[in-house]
XYZ file of C-alpha atoms in Angstrom:
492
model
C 75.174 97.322 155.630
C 71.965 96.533 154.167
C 69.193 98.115 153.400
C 65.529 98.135 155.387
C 63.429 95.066 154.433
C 60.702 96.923 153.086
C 63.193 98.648 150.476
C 65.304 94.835 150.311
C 61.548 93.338 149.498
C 60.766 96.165 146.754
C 64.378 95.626 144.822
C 63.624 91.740 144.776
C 60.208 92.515 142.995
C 61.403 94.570 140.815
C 64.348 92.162 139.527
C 66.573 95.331 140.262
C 69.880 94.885 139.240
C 71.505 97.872 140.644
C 71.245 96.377 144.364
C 73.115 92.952 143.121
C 75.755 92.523 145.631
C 74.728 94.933 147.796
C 72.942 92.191 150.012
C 71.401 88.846 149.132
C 68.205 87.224 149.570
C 67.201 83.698 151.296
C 64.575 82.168 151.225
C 63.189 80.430 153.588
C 60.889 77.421 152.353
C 63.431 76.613 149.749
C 66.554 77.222 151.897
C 68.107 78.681 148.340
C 69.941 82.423 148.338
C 69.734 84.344 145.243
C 70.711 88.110 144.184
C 67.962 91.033 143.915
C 67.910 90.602 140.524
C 67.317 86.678 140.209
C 64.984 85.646 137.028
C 62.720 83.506 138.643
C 59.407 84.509 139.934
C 60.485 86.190 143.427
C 58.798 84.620 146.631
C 56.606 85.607 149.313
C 57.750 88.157 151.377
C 57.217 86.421 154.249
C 59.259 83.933 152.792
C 62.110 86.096 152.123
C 65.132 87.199 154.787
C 68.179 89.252 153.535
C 71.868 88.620 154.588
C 74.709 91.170 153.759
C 77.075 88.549 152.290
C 77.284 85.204 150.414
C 79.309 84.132 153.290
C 76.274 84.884 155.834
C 73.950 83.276 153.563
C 76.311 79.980 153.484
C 76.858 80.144 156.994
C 73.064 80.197 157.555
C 72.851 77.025 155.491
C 71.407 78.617 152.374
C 72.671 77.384 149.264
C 72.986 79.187 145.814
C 70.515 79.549 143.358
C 71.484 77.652 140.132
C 69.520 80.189 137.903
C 71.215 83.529 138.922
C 74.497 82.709 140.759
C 74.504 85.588 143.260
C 77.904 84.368 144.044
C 79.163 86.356 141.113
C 77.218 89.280 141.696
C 79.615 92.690 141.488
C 81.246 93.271 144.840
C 79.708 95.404 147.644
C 80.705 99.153 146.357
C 80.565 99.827 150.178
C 84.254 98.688 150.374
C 85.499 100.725 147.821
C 83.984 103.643 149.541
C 85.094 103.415 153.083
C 88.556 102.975 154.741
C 87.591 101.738 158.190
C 88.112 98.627 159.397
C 85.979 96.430 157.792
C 86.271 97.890 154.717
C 89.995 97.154 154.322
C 89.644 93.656 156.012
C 87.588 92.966 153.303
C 89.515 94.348 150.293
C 92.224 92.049 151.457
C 90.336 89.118 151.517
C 89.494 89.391 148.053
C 93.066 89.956 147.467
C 93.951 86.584 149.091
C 95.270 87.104 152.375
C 93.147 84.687 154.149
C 94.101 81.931 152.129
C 98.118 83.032 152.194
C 98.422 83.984 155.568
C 95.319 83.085 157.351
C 93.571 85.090 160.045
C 96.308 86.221 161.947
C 98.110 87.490 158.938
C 94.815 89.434 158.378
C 94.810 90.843 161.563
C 98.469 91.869 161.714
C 98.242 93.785 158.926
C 95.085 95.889 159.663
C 96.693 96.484 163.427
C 93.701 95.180 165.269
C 93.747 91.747 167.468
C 92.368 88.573 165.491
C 89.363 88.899 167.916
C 88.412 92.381 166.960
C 88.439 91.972 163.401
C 86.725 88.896 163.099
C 83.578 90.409 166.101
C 83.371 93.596 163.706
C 83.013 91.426 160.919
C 80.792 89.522 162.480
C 78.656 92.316 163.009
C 78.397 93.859 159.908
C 78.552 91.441 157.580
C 77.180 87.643 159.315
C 80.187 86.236 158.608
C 83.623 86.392 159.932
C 87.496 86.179 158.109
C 86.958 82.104 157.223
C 83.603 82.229 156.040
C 84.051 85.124 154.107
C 87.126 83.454 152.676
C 85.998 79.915 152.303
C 82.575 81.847 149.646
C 85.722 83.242 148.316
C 87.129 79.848 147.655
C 84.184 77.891 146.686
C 83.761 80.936 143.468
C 86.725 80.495 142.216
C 86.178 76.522 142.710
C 82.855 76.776 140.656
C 85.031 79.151 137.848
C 87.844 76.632 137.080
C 85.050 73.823 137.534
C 83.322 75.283 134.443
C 85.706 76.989 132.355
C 89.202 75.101 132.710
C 89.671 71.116 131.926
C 91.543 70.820 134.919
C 91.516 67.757 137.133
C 89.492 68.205 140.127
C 92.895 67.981 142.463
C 94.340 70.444 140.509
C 91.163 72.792 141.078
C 91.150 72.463 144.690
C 94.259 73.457 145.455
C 94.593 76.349 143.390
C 91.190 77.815 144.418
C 93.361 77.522 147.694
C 91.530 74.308 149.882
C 93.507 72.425 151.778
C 92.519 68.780 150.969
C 90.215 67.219 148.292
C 87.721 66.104 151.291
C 87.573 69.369 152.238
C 86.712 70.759 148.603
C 84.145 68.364 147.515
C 82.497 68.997 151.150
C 82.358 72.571 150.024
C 81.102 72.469 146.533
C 78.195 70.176 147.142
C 77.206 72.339 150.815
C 76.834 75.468 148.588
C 75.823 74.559 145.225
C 74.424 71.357 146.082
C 75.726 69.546 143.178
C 79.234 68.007 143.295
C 81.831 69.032 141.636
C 81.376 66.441 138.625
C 77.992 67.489 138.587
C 78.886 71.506 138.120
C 81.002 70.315 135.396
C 78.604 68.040 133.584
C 76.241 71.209 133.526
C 78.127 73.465 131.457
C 76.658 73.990 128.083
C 78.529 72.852 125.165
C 81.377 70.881 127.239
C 83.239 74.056 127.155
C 84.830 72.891 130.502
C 85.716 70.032 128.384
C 87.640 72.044 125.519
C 91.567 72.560 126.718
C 92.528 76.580 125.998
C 94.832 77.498 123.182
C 97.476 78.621 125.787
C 98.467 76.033 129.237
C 97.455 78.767 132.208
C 94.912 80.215 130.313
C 91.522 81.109 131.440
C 88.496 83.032 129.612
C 85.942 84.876 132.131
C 83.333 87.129 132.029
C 83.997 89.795 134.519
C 80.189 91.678 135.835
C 79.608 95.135 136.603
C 76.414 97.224 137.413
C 75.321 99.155 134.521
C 76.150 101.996 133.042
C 79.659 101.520 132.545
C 81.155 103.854 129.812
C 84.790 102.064 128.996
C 85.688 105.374 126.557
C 88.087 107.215 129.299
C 88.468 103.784 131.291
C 90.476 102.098 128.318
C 91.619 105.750 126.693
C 93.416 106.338 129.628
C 95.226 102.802 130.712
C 95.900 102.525 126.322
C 96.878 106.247 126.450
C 99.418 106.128 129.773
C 100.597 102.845 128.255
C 104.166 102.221 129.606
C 106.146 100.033 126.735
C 106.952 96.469 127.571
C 104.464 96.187 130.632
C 101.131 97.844 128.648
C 99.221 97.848 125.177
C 96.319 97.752 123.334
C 95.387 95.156 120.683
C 93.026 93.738 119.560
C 90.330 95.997 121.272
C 91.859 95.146 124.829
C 94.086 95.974 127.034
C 96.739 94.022 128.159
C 99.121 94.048 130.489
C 101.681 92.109 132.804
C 100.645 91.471 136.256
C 103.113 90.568 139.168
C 100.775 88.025 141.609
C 101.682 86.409 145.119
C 102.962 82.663 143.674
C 104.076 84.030 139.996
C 103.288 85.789 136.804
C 100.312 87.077 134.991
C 99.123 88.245 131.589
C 95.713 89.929 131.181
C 93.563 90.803 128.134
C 90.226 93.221 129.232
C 87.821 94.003 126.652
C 84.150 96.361 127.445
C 81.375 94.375 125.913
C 77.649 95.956 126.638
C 77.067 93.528 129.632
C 80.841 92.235 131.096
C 84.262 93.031 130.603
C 85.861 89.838 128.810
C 88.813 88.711 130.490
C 91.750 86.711 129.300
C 94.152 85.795 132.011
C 97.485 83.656 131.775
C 98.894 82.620 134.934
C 101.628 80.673 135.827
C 100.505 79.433 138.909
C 96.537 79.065 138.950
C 96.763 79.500 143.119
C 96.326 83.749 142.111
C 93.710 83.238 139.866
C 91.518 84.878 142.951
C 94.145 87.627 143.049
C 94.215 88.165 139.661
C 90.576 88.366 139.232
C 90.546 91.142 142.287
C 93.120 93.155 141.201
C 91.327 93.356 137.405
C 88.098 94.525 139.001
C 89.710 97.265 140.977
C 92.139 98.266 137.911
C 88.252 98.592 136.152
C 86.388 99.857 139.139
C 83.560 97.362 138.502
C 82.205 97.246 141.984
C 81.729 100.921 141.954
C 77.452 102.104 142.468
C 77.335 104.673 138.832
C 73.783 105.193 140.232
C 74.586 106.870 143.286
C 77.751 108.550 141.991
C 75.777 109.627 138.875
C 72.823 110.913 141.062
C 75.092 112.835 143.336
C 76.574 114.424 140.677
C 73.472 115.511 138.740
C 72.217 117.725 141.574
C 74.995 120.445 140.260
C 73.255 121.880 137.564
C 76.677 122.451 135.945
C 78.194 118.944 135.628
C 74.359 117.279 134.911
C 75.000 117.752 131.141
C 78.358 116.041 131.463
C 76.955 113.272 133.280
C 73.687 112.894 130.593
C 76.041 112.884 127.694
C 77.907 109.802 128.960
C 76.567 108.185 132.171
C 78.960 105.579 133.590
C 82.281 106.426 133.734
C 84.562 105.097 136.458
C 87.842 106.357 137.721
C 90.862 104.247 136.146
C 92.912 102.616 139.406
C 95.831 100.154 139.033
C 96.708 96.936 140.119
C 99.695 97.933 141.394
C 99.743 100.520 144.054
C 103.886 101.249 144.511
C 104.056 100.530 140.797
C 101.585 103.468 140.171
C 103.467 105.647 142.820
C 106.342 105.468 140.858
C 104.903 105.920 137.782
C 103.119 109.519 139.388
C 106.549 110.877 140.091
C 107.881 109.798 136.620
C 104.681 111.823 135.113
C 105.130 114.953 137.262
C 105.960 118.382 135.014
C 106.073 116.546 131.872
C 103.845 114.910 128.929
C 102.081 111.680 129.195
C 104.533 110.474 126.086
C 107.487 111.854 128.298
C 106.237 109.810 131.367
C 106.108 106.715 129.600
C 109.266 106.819 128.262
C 111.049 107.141 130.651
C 108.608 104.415 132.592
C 109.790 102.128 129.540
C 113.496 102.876 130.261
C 113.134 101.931 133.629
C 111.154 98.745 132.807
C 114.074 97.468 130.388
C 116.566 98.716 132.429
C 115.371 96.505 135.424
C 112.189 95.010 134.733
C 111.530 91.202 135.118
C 112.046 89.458 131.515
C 108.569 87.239 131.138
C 107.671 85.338 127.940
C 104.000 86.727 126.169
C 102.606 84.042 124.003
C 100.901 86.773 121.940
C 104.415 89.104 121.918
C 104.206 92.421 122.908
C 104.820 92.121 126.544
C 108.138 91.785 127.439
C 108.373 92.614 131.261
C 106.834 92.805 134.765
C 107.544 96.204 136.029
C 110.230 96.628 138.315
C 109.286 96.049 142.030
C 110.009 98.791 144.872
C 113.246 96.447 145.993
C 115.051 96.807 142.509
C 114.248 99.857 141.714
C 116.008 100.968 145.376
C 118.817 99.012 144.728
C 119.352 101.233 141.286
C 122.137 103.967 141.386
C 120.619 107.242 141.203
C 123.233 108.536 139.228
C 122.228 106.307 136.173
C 118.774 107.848 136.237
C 117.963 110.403 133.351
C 115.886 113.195 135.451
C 116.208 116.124 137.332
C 118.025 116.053 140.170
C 115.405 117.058 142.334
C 113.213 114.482 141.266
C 115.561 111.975 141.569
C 115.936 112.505 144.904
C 111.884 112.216 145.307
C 111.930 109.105 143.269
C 115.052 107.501 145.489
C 113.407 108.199 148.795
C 110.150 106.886 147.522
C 111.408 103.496 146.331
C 113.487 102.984 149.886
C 110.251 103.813 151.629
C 108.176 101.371 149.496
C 111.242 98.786 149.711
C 111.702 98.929 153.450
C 107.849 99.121 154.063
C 107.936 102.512 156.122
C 105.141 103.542 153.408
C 102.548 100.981 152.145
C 100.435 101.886 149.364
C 98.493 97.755 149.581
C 94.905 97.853 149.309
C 94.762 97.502 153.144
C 96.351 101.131 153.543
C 94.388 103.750 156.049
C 94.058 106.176 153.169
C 94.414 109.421 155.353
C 97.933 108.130 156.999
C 99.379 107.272 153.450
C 98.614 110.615 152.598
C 100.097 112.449 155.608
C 103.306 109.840 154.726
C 103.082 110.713 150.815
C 102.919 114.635 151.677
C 106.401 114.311 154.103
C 108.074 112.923 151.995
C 110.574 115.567 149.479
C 108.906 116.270 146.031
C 105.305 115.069 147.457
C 102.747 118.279 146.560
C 98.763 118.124 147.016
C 98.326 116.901 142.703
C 100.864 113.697 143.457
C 99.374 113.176 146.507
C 95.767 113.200 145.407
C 96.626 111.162 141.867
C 97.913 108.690 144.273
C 94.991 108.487 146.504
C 92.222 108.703 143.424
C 94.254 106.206 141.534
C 96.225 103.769 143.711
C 94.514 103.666 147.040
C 90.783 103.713 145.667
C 89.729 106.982 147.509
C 86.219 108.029 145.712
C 86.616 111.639 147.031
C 89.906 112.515 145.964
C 90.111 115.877 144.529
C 92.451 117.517 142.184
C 91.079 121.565 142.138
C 95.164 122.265 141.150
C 95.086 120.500 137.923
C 95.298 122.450 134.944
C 92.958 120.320 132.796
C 90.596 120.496 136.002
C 90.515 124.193 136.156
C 90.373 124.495 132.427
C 86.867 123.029 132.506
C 85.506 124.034 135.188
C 85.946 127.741 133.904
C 84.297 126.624 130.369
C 81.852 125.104 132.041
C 80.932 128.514 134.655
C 82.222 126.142 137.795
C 84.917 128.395 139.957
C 88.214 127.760 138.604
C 90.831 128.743 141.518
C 91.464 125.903 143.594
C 90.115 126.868 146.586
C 86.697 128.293 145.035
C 86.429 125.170 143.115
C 87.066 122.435 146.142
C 84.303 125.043 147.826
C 81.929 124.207 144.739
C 83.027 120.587 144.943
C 82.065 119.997 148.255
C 78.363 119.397 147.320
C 79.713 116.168 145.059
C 80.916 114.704 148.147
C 81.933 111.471 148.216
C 82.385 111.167 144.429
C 85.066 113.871 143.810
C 87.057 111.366 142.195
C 84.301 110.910 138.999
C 83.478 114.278 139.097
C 87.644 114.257 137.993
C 86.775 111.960 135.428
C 83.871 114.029 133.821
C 85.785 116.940 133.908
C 88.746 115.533 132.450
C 86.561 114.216 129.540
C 85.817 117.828 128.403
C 89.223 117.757 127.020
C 90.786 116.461 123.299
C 93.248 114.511 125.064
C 93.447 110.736 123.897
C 93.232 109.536 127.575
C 89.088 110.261 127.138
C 88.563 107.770 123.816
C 88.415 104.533 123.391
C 90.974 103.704 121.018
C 90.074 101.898 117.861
């Protein structure tokens, strides 16, 4: 998982920020664990071990460091890159599925035995399902500690413990401070100071630099479906349907973090929330290493030079965005929204914004399958594509969840009527996370690559495009960005 000590030692010395979150390092005279990057003067080396995980490092009785909180370091982007086991156990532990359904759930839904997934765990990351869950817990803990005036009950619960006892053991094992104490830290009592709106939480959401937010935003403002989506204000917001209720968010680039509003009516899926944000955003992705990869075509190097950074826009809603790929096939991006927004008022769920705008969650896979096809304004053809996807979705014969074995959704996605390689492969860059997903059919696609002097027939093109291996997906991105189209600006 990690890298070789001598390279782990190097990054530490060098306060490099690029390897934050990609493993963590303890030391061992001051039994503290910090990330790569942490401020203070870095230790011996003989002092130092390295742990792939907050959870190992806990586990290990290390505690965190109070100056650089490497329990908010950006995720690991190894789990947005992979779709073995592991890699989906652990994208649906940060979506909550430990806490909701415990270890067995976990297990049931990846297909393996509760012993196998918690040994490979184990061995790749020091930590198994509990551990890994409980870190997850004590984060969100330390978040409503400092930024909500919530009671300390009240925080326990909804960062998901199962007893006060059992939370105040927790917070003082890893931060070594009680929970009073964490509090009594913030600067400025801003823990103290209630928020405008009941629900309502401000964060500061990390990401390794660069991060260019110009076709990130320009394409979730642009693809904006009424109701559910819009910009204001210089963020987006949008509607989010969680686990125990409702959500509003507000996301806004900033050089440094992406400043994040979120409204919740039940603060138990503030962890959720917070996951499903940093996916939509891509914020645990390496730009580094997709950046480097990319530069070694001498063709796309002047793309990536002029604007270093960008990440591929993903949802936080994978049937949701499934839908919404059908709706867009053959026709505009204004065409695919409306008709999104009919749908939405049509049978969307009502939800109150306190800012207006929002009117609606959008409508889940069950209510859209219950919908007579006969009331829906399309083709007939692709009505019967959209029915048989929503029954699929609703009867969970296809899953699109973040735990999904990326090459079996596809083979499901491609049998099913209506389902051609461009759907397919929007589906797989965009809703299940794949990094190499390729689109060498797209017309905007093969329009650059033939102004740039890349091949422009599909299969000359995914020949070209197998050098950029595994980072087809942001090679998409910077060759989409070549175009006019308001999907590559920020809007203003």
């Amino acid at each position: 998982m990690h890298f070789d000590r001598e390279h782990c030692v190097r990054a530490v010395q060098s306060k490099d920020a690029r390897f934050d979150g990609w493993f963590f390092t303890a030391v061992l005279t001051t039994r503290i664990y910090c990330r790569p990057s942490c401020p203070v003067v870095p230790p011996k080396p003989e002092n130092m071990t390295f742990y792939p995980s907050a959870a190992a490092c806990q586990q290990a009785g290390f505690r965190a460091c109070k100056r650089c909180r490497p329990d908010t370091s950006p995720g690991s982007p190894e789990w947005n890159l992979r779709a073995d086991l592991v890699a989906r156990a652990m994208r649906l532990i940060a979506d909550g599925v430990v806490d909701r359904e415990g270890v067995p759930g976990l297990a049931t839904r990846l297909g393996y035995s509760t012993r196998q997934v918690e040994r490979q765990l184990l061995a790749e990351l020091g930590a198994g399902p509990l551990a890994l869950a409980r870190a997850q817990r004590a984060q969100t803990a330390r978040l409503l500690i400092e930024t909500t005036p919530l009671p300390m009950a009240e925080i326990a619960f909804a960062a998901g413990f199962s007893s006060i006892r059992t939370f105040n053991d927790t917070v003082r094992e890893v931060f070594a401070l009680s929970p009073s104490e964490l509090r009594a830290r913030v600067p400025g009592s801003r823990a103290a100071a209630a928020p405008g709106t009941p629900g309502t939480l401000a964060l500061r959401l990390p990401f390794r630099a660069p991060l260019n937010p110009d076709n990130l935003f320009g394409h979730l403002a642009a693809t904006a479906v009424p109701g559910v989506e819009e910009w204001r204000d210089g963020a987006y917001r949008r509607t989010l349907r969680l686990p125990y209720g409702h959500g509003i968010v507000a996301l806004g680039p900033r050089p440094d973090h992406i400043a994040c509003r979120l409204t919740l009516s039940d603060l138990r899926d503030l962890t959720v929330a917070i996951s499903r944000c940093r996916r939509l955003l891509d914020l645990d992705a390496d730009p580094v290493a997709v950046d480097g990869r990319l530069r070694t075509d001498p063709l796309l190097a002047p793309l990536v030079d002029r604007a270093p950074g960008r990440r591929v826009p993903r949802t936080v809603d994978e049937a949701e965005f499934a839908v919404r790929a059908v709706l867009g096939q053959q026709v505009s991006t204004a065409a695919a929204r409306t008709h999104a927004g009919r749908l939405v008022t049509a049978h969307g769920k009502p939800l109150d914004d306190p800012e207006g705008g929002l009117t609606h969650l959008f409508p889940s896979a069950e209510a859209l399958a219950a919908v007579d096809p006969e009331t829906l304004a399309m083709p007939r053809t692709r009505r019967t594509t959209f029915t048989t996807l929503v029954r699929r979705l609703a009867d969970g014969t296809l899953s699109l969840g973040v735990d999904s074995d990326w090459a079996e959704a596809r083979a499901r996605l491609l049998a099913l009527p209506g389902f051609g390689p461009w759907t397919v492969d929007v589906i797989a860059m965009r809703a299940l996370g794949d990094p190499d997903a390729f689109l060498p059919t797209d017309l905007g696609i093969r329009r650059a690559a033939g102004e740039l002097g890349l091949p422009s027939t599909p299969a000359a093109l995914t020949a070209r495009a197998e050098a950029w291996r595994p980072w087809r997906a942001y090679a998409v991105q910077y060759l989409w960005a070549t175009d006019s189209h308001p999907i590559n600006f920020l809007p203003v």
